[in-house]
Coordinates of N, CA and C in Angstrom, one line a residue:
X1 N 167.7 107.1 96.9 CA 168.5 108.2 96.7 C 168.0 109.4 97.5
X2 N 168.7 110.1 98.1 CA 168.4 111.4 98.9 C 168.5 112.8 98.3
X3 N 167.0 113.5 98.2 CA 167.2 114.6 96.8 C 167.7 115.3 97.9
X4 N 168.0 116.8 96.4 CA 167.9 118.0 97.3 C 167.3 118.7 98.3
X5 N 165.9 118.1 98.5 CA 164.7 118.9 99.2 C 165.2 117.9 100.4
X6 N 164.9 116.7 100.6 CA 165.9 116.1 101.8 C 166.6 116.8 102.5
X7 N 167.8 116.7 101.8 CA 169.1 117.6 102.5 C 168.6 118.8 103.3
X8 N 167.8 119.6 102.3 CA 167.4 121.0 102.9 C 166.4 120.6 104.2
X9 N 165.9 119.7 104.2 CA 165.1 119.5 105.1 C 165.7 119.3 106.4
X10 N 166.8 118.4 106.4 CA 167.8 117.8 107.6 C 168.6 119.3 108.2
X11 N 168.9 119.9 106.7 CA 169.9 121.3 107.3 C 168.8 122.0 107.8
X12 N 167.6 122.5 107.6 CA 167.2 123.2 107.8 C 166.1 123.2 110.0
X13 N 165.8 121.3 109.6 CA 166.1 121.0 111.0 C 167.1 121.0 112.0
X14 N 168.0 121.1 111.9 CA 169.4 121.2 112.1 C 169.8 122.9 112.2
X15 N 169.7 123.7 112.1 CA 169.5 125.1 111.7 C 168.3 125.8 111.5
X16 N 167.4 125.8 112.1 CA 166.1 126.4 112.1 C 166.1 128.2 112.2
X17 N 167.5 128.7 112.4 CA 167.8 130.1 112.1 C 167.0 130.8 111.0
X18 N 166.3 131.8 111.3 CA 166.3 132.4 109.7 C 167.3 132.6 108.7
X19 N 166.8 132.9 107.7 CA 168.1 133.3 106.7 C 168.0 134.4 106.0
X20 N 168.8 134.6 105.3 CA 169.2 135.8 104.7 C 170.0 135.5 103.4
X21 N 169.3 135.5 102.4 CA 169.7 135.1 101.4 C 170.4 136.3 100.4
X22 N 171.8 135.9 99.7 CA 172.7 136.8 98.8 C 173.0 136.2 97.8
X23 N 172.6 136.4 96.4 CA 173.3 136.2 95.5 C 174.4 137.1 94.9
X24 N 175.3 136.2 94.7 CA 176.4 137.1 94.1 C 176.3 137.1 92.8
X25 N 176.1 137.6 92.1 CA 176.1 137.8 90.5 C 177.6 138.5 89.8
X26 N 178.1 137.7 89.2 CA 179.8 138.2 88.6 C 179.7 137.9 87.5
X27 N 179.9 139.1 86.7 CA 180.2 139.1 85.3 C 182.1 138.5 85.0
X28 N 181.8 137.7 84.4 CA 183.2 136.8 83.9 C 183.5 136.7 82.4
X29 N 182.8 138.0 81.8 CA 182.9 138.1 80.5 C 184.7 138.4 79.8
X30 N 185.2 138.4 78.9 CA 186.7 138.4 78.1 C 187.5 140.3 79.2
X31 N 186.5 141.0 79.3 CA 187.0 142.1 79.8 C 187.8 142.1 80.8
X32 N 187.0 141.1 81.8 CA 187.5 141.1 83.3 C 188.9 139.9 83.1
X33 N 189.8 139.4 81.9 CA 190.9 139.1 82.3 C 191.4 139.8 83.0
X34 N 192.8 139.2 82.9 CA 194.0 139.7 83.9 C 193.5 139.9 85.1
X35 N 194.1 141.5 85.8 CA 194.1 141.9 86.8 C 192.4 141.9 87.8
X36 N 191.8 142.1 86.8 CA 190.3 142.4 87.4 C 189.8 140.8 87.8
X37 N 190.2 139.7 87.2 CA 189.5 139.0 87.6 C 190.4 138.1 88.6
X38 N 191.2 138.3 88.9 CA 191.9 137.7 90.1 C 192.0 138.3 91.4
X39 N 192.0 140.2 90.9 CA 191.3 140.5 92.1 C 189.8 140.2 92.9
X40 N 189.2 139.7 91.9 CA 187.8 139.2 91.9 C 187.9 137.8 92.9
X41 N 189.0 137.4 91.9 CA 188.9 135.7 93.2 C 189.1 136.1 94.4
X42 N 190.2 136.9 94.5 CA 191.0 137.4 96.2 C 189.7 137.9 97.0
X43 N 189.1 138.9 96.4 CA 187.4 139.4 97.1 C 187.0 138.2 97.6
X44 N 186.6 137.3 96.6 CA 185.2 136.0 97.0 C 186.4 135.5 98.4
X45 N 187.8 135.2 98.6 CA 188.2 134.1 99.2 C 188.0 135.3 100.9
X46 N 188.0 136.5 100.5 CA 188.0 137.4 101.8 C 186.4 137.6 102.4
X47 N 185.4 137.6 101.4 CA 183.9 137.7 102.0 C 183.9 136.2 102.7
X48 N 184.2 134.9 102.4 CA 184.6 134.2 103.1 C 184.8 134.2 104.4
X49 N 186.4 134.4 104.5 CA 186.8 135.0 106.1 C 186.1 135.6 106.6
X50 N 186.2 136.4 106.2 CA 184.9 137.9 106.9 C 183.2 136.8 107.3
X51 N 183.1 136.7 106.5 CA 181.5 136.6 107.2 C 181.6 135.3 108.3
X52 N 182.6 134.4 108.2 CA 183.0 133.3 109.1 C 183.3 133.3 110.2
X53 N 183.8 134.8 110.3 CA 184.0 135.5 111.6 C 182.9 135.3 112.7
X54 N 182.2 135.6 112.0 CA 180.9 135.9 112.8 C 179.5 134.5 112.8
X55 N 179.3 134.0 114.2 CA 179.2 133.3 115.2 C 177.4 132.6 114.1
X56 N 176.9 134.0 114.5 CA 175.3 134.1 113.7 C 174.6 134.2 112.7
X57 N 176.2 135.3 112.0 CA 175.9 135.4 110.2 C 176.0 134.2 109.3
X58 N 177.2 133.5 110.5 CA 177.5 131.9 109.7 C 176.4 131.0 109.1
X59 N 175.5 131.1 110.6 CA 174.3 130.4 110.5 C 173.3 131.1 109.9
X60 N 173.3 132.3 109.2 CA 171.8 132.5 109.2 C 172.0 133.3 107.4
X61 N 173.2 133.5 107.0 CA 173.5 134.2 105.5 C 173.8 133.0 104.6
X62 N 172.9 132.8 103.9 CA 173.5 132.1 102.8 C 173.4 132.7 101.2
X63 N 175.0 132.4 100.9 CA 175.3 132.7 99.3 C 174.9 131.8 98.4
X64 N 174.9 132.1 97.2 CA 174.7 131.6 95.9 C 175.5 132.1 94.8
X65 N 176.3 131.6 94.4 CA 177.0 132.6 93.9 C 176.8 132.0 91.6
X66 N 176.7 133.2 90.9 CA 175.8 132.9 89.9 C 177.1 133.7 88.5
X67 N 177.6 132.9 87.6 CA 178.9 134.1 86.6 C 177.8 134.1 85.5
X68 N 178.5 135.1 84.8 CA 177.7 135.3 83.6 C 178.8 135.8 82.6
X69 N 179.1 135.2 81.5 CA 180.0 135.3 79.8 C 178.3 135.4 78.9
X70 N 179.4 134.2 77.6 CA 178.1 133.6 77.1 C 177.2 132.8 77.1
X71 N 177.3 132.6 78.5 CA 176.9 131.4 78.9 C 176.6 132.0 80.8
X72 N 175.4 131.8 81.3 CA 175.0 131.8 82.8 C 174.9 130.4 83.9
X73 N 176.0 130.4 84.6 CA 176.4 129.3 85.4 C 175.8 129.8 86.8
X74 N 175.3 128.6 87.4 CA 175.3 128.2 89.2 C 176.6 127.7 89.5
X75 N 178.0 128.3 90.2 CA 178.6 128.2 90.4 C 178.5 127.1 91.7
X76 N 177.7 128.2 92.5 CA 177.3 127.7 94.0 C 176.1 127.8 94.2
X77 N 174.9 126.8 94.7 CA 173.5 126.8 94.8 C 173.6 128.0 96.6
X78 N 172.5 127.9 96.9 CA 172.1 128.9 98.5 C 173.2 127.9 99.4
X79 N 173.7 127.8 100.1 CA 174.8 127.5 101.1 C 175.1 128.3 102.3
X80 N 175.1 127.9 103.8 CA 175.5 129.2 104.7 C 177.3 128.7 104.3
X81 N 177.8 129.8 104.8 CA 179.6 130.1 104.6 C 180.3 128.8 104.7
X82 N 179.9 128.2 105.8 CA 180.8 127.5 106.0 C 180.9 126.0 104.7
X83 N 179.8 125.8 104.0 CA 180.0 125.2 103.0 C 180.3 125.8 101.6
X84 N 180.3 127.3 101.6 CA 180.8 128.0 100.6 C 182.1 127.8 100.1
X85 N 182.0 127.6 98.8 CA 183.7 127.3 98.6 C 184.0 128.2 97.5
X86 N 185.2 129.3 97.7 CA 185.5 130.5 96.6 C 185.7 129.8 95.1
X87 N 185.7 129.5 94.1 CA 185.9 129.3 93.3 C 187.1 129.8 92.2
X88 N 188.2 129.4 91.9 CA 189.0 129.8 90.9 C 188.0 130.9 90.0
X89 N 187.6 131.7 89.4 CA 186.8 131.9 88.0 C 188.1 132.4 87.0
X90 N 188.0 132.2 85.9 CA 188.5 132.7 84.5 C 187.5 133.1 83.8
X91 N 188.2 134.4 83.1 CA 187.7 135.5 82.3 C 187.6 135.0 80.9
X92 N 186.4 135.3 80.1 CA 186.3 134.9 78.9 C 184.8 135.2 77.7
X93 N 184.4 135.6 76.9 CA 183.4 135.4 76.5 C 182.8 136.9 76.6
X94 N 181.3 136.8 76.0 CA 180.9 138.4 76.3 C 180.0 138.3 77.2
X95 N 178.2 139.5 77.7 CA 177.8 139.5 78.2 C 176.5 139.2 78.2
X96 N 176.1 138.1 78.9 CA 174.5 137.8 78.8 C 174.1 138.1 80.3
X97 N 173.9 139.7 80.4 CA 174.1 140.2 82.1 C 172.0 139.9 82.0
X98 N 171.3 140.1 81.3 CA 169.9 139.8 81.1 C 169.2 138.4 81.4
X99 N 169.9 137.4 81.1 CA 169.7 135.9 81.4 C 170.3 135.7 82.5
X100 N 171.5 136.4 83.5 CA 171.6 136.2 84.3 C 171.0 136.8 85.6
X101 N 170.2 138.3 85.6 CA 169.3 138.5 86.3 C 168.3 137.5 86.0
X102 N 167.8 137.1 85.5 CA 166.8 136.2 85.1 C 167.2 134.7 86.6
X103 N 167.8 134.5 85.9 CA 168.9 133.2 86.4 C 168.6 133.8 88.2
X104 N 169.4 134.9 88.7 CA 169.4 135.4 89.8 C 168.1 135.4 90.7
X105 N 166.8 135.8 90.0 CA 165.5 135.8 90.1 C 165.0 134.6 90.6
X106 N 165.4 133.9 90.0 CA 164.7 132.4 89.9 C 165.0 131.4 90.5
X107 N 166.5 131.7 91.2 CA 167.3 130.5 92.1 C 166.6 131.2 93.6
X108 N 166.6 132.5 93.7 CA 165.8 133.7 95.0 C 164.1 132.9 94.7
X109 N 163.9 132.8 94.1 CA 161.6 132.3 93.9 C 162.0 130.8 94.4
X110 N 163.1 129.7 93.7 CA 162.9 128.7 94.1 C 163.4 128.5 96.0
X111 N 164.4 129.3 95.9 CA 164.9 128.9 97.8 C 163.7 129.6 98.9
X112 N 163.2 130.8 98.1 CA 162.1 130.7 99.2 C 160.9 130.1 99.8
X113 N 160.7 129.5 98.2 CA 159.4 128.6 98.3 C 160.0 127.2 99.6
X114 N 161.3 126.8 99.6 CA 161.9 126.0 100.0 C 162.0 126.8 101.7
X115 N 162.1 128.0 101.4 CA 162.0 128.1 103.0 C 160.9 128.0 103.5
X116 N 160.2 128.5 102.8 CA 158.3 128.3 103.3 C 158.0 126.7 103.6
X117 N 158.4 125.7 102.8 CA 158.0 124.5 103.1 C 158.3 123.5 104.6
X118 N 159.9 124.5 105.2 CA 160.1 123.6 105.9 C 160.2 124.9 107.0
X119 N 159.5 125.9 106.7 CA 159.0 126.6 108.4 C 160.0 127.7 108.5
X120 N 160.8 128.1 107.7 CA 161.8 129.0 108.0 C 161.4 129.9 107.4
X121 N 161.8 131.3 108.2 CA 161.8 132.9 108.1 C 163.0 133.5 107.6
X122 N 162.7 134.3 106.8 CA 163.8 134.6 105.9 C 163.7 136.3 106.0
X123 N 165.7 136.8 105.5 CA 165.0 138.2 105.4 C 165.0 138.9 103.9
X124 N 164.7 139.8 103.4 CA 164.5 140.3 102.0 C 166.0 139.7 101.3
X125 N 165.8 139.2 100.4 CA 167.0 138.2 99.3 C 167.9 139.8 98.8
X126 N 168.6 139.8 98.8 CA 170.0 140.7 98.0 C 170.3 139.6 96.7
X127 N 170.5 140.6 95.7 CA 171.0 140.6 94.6 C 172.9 141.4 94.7
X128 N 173.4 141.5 94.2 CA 174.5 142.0 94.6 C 175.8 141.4 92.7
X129 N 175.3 142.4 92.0 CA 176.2 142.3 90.9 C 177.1 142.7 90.1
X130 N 177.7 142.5 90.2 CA 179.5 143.2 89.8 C 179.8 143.0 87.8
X131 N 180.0 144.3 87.2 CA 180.3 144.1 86.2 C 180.9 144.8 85.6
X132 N 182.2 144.9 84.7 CA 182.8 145.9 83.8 C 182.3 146.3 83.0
X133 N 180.8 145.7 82.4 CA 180.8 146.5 80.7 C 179.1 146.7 81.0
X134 N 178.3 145.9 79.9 CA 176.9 145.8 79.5 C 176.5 145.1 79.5
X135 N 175.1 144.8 78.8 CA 174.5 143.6 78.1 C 175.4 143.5 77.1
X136 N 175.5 142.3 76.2 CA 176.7 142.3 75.4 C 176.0 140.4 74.6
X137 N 175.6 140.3 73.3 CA 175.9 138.9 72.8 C 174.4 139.0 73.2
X138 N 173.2 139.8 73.6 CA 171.7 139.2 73.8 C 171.0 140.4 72.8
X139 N 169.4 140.0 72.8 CA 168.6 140.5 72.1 C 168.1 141.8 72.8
X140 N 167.8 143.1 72.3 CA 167.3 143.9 73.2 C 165.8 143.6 74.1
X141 N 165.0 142.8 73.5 CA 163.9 142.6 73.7 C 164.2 141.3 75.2
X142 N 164.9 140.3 75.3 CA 165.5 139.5 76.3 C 165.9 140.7 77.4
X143 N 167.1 141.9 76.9 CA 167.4 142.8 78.4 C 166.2 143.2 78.8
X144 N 165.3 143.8 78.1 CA 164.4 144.5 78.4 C 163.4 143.8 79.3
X145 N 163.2 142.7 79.1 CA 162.1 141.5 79.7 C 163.3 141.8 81.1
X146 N 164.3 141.1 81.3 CA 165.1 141.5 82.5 C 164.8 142.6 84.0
X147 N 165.3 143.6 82.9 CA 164.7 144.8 83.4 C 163.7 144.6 84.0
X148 N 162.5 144.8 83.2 CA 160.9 144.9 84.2 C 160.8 143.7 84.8
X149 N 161.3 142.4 85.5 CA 161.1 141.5 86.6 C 161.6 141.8 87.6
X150 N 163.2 143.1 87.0 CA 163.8 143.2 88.2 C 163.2 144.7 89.1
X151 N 163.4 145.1 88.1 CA 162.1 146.6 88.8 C 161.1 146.4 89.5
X152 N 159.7 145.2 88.9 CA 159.1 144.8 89.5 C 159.3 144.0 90.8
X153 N 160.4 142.9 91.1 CA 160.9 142.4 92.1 C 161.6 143.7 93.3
X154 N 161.9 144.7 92.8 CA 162.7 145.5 93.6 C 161.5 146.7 94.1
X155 N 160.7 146.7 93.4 CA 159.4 147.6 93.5 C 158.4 147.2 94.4
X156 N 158.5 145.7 94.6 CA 157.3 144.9 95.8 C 158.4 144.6 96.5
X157 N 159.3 144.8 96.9 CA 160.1 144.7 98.3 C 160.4 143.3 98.4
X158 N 160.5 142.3 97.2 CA 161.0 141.1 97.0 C 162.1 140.9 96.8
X159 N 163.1 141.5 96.6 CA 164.7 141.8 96.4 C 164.9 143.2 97.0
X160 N 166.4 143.1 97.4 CA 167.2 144.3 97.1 C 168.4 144.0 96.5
X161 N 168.6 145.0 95.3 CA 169.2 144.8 94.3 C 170.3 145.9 94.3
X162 N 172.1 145.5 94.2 CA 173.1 146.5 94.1 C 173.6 146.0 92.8
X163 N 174.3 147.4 91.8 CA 175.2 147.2 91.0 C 176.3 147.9 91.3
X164 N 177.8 147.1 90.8 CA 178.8 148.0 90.9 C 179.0 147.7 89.9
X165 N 179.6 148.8 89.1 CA 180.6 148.9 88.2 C 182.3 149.0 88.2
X166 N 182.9 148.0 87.4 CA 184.2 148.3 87.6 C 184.3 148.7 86.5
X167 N 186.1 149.4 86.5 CA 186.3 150.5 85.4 C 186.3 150.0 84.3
X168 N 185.5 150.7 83.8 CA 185.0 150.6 81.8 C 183.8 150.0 82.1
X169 N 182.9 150.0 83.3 CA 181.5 149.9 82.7 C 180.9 150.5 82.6
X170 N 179.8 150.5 81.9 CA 178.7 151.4 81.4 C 178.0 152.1 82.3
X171 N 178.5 152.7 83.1 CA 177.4 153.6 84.4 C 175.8 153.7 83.8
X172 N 176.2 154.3 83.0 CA 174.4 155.3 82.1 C 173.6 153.9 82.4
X173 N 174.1 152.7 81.5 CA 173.2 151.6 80.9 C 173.0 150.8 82.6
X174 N 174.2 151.0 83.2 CA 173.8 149.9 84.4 C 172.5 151.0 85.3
X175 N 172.7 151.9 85.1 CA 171.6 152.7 86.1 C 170.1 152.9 85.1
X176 N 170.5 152.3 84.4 CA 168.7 152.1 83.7 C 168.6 150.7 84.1
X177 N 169.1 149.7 84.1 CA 169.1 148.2 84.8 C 168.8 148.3 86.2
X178 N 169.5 149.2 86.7 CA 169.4 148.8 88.0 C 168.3 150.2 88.8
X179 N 167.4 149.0 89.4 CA 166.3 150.3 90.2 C 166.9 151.2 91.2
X180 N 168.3 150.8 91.3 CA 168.9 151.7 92.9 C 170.0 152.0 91.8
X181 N 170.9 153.2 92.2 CA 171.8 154.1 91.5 C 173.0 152.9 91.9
X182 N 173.7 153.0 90.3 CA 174.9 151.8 90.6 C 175.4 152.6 91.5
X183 N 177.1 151.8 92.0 CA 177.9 152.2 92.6 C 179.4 152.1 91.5
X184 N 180.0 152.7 91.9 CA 181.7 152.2 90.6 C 182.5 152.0 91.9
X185 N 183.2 150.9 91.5 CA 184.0 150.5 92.4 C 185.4 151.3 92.0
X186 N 186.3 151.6 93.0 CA 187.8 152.0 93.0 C 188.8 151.3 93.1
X187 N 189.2 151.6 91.5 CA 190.0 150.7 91.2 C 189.8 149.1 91.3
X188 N 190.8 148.6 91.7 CA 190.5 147.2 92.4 C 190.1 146.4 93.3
X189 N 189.6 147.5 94.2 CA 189.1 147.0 95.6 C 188.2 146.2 95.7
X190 N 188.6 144.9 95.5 CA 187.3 143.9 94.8 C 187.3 142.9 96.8
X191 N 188.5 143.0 97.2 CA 188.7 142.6 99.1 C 187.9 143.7 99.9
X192 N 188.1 145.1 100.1 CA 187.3 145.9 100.5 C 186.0 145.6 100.4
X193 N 185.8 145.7 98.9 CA 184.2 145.8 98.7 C 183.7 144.6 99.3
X194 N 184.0 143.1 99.0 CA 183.6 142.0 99.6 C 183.4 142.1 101.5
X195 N 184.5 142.8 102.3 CA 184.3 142.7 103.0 C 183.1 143.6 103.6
X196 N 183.0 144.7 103.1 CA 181.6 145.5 103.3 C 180.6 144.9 103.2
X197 N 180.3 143.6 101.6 CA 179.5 142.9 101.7 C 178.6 142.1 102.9
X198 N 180.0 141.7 102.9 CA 179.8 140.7 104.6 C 179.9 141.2 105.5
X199 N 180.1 142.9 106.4 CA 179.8 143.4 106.9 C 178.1 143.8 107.1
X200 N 177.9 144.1 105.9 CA 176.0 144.5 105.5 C 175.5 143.1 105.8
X201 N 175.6 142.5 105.5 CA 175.3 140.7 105.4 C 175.1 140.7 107.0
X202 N 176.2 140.5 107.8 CA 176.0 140.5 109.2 C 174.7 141.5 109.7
X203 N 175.2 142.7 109.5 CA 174.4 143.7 109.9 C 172.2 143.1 109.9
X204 N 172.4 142.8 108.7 CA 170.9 142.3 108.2 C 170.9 141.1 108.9
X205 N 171.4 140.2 109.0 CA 171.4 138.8 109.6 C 171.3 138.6 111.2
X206 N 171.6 140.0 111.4 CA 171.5 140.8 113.1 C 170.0 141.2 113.7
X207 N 169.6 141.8 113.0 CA 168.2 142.6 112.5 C 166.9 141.9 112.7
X208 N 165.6 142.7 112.9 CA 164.7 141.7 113.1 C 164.2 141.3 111.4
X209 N 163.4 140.3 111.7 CA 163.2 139.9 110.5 C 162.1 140.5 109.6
X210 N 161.7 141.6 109.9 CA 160.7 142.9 109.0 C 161.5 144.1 108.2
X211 N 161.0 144.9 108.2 CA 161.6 145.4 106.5 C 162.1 146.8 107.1
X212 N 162.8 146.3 108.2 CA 163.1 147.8 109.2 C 164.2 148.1 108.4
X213 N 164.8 149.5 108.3 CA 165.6 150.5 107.7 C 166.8 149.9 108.5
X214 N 167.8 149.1 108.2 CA 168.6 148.8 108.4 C 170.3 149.6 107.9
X215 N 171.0 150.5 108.6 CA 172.1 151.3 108.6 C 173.1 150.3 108.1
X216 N 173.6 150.9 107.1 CA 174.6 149.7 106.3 C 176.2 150.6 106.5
X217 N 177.3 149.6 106.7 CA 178.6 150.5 106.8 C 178.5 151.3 105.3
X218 N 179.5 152.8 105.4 CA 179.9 153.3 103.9 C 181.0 152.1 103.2
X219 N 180.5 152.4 102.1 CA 181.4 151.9 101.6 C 182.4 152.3 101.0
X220 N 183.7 152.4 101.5 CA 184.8 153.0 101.2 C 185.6 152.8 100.2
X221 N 185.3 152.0 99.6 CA 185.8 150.8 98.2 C 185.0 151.9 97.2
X222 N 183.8 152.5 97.3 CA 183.8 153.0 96.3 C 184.5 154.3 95.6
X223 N 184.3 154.5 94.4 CA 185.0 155.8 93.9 C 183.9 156.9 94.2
X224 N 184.6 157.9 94.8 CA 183.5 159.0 94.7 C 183.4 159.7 93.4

């Protein structure tokens, strides 16, 4: 039987590019029915397009894409684009946004150690998480544990970590979560935002591979 570490090994011979690792983190709690969360699918199927465009980001960005209800799923393990596949998501359930930083953390510690083994250079991992509401259905003591891995992770230059808020989330609570000032997204623009994604995505995946101040497009998706 051929494990996962295999695989990674052949792809990774096969692709010796550095990488640039993105998790997407999407809240798929009961809020984001209807409209929010199909604009959500149309985003993931456009960050797609978008980053596929491009020749080098193909080869050297890989997503992970990670939902969180009551329950925290691996939708998609690290993958470059071209084996990325958008997934349907349906809305449902509350928020265990705490187990899923957690979750986010830990798929980022295991793929690096994986880059280290087979010789590949990598650039600082993105976090990148989208949500309408809060913690929601967990213990305070579980967010709180959250919190200080992710501070600490974003504090030693081990992550960089973005929140957006879509409308009706909790700005206040997500900006004590998050060590960088959320963003609110406008309106719907869940295709915009994706595509800035994968504009920044490229941008970093262009870049040398040290912790240089890299100029990211505005993002125009957001609400001022």
């Amino acid at each position: 039987m051929i494990t996962h570490g295999q695989l990674d090994s052949v792809e990774f011979a096969e692709n010796p590019e550095p990488r640039c690792p993105c998790v997407l983190l999407l809240d798929v709690s009961g809020s984001m029915q209807g409209a929010a969360i199909a604009a959500l699918n149309e985003g993931l199927v456009a960050y797609k397009a978008h980053l596929s465009g491009d020749a080098l980001a193909s080869r050297r960005v890989e997503t992970a894409l990670v939902t969180f209800n009551d329950a925290v799923r691996v939708e998609e393990d690290f993958v470059t684009v071209d084996a990325f596949d958008p997934p349907q998501l349906a809305a449902s359930g509350l928020t265990h946004m705490g187990a899923a930083i957690e979750k986010s953390l830990d798929l980022i510690e295991a793929r690096k150690e994986e880059y280290k083994a087979n010789g590949i250079a990598y650039y600082r991992p993105w976090v990148f998480m989208i949500t309408d509401g809060e913690p929601q259905g967990e213990s305070d003591a579980d967010v709180s544990a959250a919190e200080r891995r992710l501070h600490d992770a974003v504090g030693n230059k081990r992550i960089a970590f973005f929140a957006v808020g879509v409308e009706g989330a909790n700005m206040v609570r997500l900006a004590a979560i998050s060590p960088r000032p959320p963003v609110k997204l406008s309106g719907l623009n869940f295709v915009e935002m994706f595509q800035w994604l994968s504009a920044s995505m490229k941008r970093v995946s262009q870049s040398q591979t040290s912790d240089d101040q890299i100029a990211l497009p505005p993002p125009g998706w957001a609400a001022v």
